XYZ file of C-alpha atoms in Angstrom:
395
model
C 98.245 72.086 -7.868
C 99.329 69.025 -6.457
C 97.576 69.122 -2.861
C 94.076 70.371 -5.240
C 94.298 67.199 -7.091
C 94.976 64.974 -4.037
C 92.792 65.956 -1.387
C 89.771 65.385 -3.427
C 89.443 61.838 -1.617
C 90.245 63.433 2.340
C 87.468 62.202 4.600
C 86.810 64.758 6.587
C 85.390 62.450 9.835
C 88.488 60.608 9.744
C 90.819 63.194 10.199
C 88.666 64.512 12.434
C 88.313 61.150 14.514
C 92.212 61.347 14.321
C 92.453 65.195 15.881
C 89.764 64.709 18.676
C 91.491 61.178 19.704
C 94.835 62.817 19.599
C 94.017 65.951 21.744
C 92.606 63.868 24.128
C 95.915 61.621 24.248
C 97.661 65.024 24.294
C 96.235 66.795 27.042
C 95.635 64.289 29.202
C 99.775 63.305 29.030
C 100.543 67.056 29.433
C 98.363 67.501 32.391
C 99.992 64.801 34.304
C 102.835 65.955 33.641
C 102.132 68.996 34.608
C 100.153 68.341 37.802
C 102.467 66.096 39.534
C 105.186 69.027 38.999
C 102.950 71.722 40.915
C 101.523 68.948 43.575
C 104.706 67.134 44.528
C 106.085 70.596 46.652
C 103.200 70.752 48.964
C 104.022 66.797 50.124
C 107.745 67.391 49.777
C 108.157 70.799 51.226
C 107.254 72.052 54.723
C 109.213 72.507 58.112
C 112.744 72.701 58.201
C 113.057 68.879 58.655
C 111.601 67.932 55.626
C 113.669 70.505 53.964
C 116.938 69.543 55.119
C 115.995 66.118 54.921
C 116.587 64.408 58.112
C 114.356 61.257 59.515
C 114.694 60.500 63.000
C 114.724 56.334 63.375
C 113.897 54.423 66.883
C 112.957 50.340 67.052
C 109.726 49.833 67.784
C 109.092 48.496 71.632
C 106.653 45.606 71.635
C 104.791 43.822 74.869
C 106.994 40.416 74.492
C 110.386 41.756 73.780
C 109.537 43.931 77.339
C 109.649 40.771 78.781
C 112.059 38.982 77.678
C 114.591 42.057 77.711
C 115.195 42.244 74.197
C 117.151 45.240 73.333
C 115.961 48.838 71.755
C 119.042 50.469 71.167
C 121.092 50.343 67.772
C 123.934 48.277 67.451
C 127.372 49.334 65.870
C 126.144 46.710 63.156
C 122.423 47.958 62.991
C 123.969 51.633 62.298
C 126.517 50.423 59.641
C 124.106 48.637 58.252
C 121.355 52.031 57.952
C 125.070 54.350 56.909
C 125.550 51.793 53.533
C 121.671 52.219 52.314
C 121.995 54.438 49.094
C 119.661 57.152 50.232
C 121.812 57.465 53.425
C 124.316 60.644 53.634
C 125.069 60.291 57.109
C 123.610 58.951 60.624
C 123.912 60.900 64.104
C 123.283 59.130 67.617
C 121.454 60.635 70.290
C 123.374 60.531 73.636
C 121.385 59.781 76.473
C 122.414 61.257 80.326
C 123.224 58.783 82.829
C 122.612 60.898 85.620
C 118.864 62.467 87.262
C 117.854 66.029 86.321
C 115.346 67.849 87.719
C 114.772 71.652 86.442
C 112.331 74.181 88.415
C 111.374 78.160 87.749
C 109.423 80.760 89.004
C 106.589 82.764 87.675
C 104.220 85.454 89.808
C 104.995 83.233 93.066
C 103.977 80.121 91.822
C 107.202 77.347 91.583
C 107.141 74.880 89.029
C 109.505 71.871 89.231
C 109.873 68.731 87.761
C 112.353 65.771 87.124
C 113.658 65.767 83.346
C 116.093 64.300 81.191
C 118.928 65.594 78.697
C 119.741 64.147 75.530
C 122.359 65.183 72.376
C 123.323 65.223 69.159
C 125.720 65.888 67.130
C 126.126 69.800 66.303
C 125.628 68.960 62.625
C 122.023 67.894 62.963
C 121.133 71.095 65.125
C 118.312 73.262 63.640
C 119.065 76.360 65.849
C 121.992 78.464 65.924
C 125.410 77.522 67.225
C 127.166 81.061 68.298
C 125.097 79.987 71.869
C 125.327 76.310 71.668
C 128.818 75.819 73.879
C 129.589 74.347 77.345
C 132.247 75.443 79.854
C 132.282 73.966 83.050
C 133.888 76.678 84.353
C 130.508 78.973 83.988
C 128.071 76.972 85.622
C 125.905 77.316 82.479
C 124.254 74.888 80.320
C 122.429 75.695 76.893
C 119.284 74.260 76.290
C 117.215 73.476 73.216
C 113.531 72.384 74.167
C 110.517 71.295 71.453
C 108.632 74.203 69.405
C 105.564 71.816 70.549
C 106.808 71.983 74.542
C 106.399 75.952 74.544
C 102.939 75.158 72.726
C 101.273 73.057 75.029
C 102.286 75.249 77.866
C 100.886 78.489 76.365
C 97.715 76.996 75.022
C 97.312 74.337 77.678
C 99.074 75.073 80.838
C 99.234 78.360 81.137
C 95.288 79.071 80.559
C 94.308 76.570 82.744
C 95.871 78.472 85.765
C 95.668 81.874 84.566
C 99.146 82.208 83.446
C 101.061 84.532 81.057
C 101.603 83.362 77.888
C 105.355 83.502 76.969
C 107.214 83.860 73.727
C 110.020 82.591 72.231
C 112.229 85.820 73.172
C 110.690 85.706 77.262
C 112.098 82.026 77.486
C 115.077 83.174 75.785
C 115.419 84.880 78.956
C 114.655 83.174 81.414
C 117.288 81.159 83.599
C 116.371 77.233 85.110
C 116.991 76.103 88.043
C 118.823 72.695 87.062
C 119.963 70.296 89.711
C 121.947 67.130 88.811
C 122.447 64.209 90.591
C 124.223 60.509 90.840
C 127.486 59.197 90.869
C 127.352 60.189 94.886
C 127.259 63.529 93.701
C 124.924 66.673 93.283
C 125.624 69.698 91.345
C 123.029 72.965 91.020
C 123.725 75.227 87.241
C 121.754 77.663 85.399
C 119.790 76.560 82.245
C 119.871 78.513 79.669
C 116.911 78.398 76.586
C 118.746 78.847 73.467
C 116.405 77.581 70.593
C 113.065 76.039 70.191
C 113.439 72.958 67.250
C 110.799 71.413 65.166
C 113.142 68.597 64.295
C 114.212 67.331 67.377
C 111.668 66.031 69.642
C 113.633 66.190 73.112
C 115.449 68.143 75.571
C 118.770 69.253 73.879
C 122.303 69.911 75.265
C 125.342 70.190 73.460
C 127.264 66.927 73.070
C 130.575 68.197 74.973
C 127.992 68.964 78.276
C 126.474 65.307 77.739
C 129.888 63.865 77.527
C 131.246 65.940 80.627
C 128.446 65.062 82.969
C 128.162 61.545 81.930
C 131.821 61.174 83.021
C 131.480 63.132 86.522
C 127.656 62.067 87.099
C 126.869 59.000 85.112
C 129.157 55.339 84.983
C 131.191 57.041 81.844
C 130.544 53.789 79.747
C 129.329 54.693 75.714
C 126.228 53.371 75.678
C 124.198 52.130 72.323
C 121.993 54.881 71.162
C 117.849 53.961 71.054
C 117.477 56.755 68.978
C 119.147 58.047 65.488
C 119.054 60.720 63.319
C 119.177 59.716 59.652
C 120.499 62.411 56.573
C 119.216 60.994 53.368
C 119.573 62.690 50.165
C 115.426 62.633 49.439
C 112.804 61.924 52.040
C 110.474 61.082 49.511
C 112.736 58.102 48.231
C 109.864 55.416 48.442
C 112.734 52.769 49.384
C 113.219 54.752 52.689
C 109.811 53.697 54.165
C 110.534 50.411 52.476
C 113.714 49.633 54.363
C 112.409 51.044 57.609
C 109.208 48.814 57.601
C 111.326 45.886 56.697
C 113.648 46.282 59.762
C 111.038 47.181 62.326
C 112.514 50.312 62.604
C 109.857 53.475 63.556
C 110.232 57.098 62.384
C 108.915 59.710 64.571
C 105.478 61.744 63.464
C 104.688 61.822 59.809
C 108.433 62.258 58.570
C 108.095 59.425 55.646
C 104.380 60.496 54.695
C 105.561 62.945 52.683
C 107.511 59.833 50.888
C 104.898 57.387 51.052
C 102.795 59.916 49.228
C 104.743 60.868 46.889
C 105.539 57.390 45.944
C 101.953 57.159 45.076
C 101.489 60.469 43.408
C 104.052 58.687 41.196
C 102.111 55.684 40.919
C 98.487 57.357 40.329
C 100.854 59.743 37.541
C 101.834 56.640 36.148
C 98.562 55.222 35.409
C 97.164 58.477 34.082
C 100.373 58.830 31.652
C 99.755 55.657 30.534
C 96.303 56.048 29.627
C 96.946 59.020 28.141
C 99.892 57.661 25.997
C 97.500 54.608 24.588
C 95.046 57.242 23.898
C 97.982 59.093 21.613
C 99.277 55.676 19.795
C 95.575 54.639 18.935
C 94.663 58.351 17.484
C 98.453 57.707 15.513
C 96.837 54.524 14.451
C 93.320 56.151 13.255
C 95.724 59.140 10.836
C 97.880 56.002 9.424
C 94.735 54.054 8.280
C 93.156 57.547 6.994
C 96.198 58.273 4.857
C 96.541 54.186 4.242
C 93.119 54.875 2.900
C 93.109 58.045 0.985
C 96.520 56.476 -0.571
C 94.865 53.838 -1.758
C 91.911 55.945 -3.743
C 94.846 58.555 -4.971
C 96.637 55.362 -6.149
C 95.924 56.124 -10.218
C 96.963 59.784 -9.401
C 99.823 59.028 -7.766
C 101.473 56.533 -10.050
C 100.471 59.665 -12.836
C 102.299 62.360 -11.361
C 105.288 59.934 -10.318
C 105.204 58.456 -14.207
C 105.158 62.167 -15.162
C 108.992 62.940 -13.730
C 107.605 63.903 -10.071
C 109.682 62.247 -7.084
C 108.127 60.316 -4.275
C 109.494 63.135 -1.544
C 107.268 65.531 -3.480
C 104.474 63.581 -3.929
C 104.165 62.255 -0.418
C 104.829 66.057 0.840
C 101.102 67.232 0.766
C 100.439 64.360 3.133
C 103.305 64.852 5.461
C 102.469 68.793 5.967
C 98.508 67.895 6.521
C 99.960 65.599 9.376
C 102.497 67.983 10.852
C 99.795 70.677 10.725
C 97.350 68.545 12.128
C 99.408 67.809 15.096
C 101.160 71.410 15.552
C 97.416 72.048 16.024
C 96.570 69.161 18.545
C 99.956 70.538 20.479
C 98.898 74.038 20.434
C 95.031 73.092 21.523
C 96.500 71.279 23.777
C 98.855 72.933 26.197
C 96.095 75.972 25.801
C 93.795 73.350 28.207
C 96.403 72.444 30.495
C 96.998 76.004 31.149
C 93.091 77.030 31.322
C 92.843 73.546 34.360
C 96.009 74.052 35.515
C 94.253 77.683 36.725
C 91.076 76.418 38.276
C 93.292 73.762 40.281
C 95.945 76.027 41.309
C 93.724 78.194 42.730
C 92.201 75.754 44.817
C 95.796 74.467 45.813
C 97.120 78.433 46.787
C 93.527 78.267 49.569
C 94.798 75.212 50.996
C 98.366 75.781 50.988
C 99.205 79.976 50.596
C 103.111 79.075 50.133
C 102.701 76.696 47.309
C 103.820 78.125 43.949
C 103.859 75.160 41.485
C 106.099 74.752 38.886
C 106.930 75.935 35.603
C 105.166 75.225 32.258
C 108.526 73.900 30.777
C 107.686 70.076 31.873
C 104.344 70.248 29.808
C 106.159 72.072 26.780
C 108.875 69.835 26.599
C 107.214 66.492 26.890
C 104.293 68.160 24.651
C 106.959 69.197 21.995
C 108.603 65.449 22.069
C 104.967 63.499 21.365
C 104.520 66.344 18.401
C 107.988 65.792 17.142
C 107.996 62.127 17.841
C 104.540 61.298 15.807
C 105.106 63.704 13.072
C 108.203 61.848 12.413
C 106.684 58.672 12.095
C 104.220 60.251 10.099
C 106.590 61.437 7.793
C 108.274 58.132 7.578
C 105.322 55.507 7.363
C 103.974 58.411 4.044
C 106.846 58.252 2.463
C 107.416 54.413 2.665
C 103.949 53.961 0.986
C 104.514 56.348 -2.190
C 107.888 54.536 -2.143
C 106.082 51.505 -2.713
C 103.420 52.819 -5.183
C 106.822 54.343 -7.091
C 109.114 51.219 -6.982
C 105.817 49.391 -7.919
C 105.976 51.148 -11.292
């Protein structure tokens, strides 16, 4: 009886002015939210190294510090410096061989040789597996970890250019180098073994214990600063990586902090749009308080009747209260029912370009969907009851 005798006055294009606004607010908030959940994994996931979350760090090599001899190599204070950054978990050095290499082979009666070099890290930051990746001096026999990309550009480049089998990862596996090592007034001929192809590690690996051995026997035996490092951080996509990096000079090798850099300004762009979207929501809030200011004010006589008459302000004021809670139940409802209907013409597009990508969940766009209802409904709630308050303690 109460909600026939007060919503006599309800403009209609107000409230509807109020819904549209809102819905807009709504879904462009929840879709976001919910795009920057599925989108972020395709910049953030990919080859092992961006999922274990190494960066590989060098200093850049300019024309004038060539000449004047300035120094590439990381200094004990340059690499404490990187291991106290708070996105740091650890830092490896890549040991360099003091000594000349040369590796040949043999294929249909054609030799291939050529002059190399040998290079380590520490076992931790190895992406192949270790049950191979041991040196004894005693067998003659040195494991080897080469580039994905090296056996690429010989199958696809070399090898069809002179008419040569193609070889897999398993034929390499098997066969044996012909590695000759020189310096220190010695020379020394041992097998090489292929034990792993990396796509972290862009150089010729051997394990640590075989750098340290030959370097000792072949090379001076002095611990020389490292030109390269290999960074653990606890996110690659930590914008203050790139930011740090940049500052010092310092180069990463390929695109290792792209997938940072762009997810810095996913965040950015996501910012912007949540923003809008948010403004959009507290203007539509603004457009329902007026409407109810205003259909308060023509329900005024009414309203000091049925208060005069014994009725309290919480019932009075409860009409309006459940026409706003409906009102934005609705807008919620409406709302996450678009995100789901573009978050399917978009996520289709995104499975063609990337067939691993499997986006997130819809619990980001409930959730923050279900804290803007509860949130405005509240203060709904609150700013109604404050004005019958005032109409009652008026009387």
């Amino acid at each position: 009886m109460i909600w026939k005798l007060l919503r006599q006055h309800i403009s209609v294009a107000q409230l509807a002015g109020f819904f549209f606004a809102n819905l807009c607010g709504m879904v462009i908030v929840l879709l976001s939210v919910q795009f920057y959940r599925d989108v972020l994994p395709v910049f953030t996931q990919g080859d092992s190294f961006i999922k274990k979350d190494f960066v590989i760090v060098s200093k850049k090599v300019s024309t004038l510090g060539s000449f004047v001899g300035k120094s590439s190599t990381f200094s004990e204070g340059d690499i404490a410096d990187i291991e106290d950054q708070p996105f740091t978990k650890s830092v490896g050095r890549f040991l360099p061989s003091q000594f000349k290499v040369s590796a040949g082979m043999g294929m249909q009666g054609i030799n291939m040789s050529t002059d190399m070099f040998f290079e380590s890290v520490p076992d931790a930051y190895v992406d192949v597996k270790l049950d191979k990746w041991h040196f004894d001096p005693a067998s003659g026999e040195i494991p080897i970890i080469i580039p994905r990309n090296y056996l690429n550009l010989y199958n696809f480049g070399f090898a069809q250019s002179r008419n040569l089998p193609q070889l897999s990862e398993g034929v390499m596996g098997m066969v044996n180098l012909d590695i000759r090592i020189m310096g220190n007034g010695q020379a020394a001929r041992m097998r090489g073994n292929i034990v792993g192809f990396s796509n972290r590690l862009n150089t010729i690996l051997v394990p640590e214990s075989f750098i340290e051995w030959a370097n000792g026997k072949y090379g001076t035996g002095e611990r020389v600063e490292p030109s390269r490092l290999i960074v653990e951080v606890n996110n690659p996509t930590d914008d203050r990586i790139a930011r740090y990096f940049d500052s010092k000079g310092y180069e990463t090798e390929g695109n290792q902090l792209d997938a940072g850099k762009t997810a810095w300004f996913l965040k950015v762009i996501t910012g912007i749009v949540l923003s809008v979207g948010l403004l959009i929501s507290a203007l539509s809030f603004y457009i329902l308080m007026l409407s109810i200011y205003l259909l308060l004010q023509k329900n005024t006589t009414k309203l000091e009747n049925l208060l005069l008459i014994g009725y309290s302000p919480a019932r009075v004021a409860r009409p309006y209260q459940l026409l706003t809670v409906v009102l934005n139940l609705l807008v919620y409802a409406l709302g996450m029912l678009a995100v789901v209907a573009v978050r399917g013409s978009y996520m289709e597009v995104i499975g063609n370009l990337y067939p691993a990508a499997e986006g997130a969940t819809l619990l980001g766009a409930l959730l923050t969907g279900f804290l803007i209802f509860a949130v405005v409904s509240a203060l709904n709630m609150i700013v109604i009851r404050r004005k019958i308050n005032a109409i009652w303690l008026r009387k």
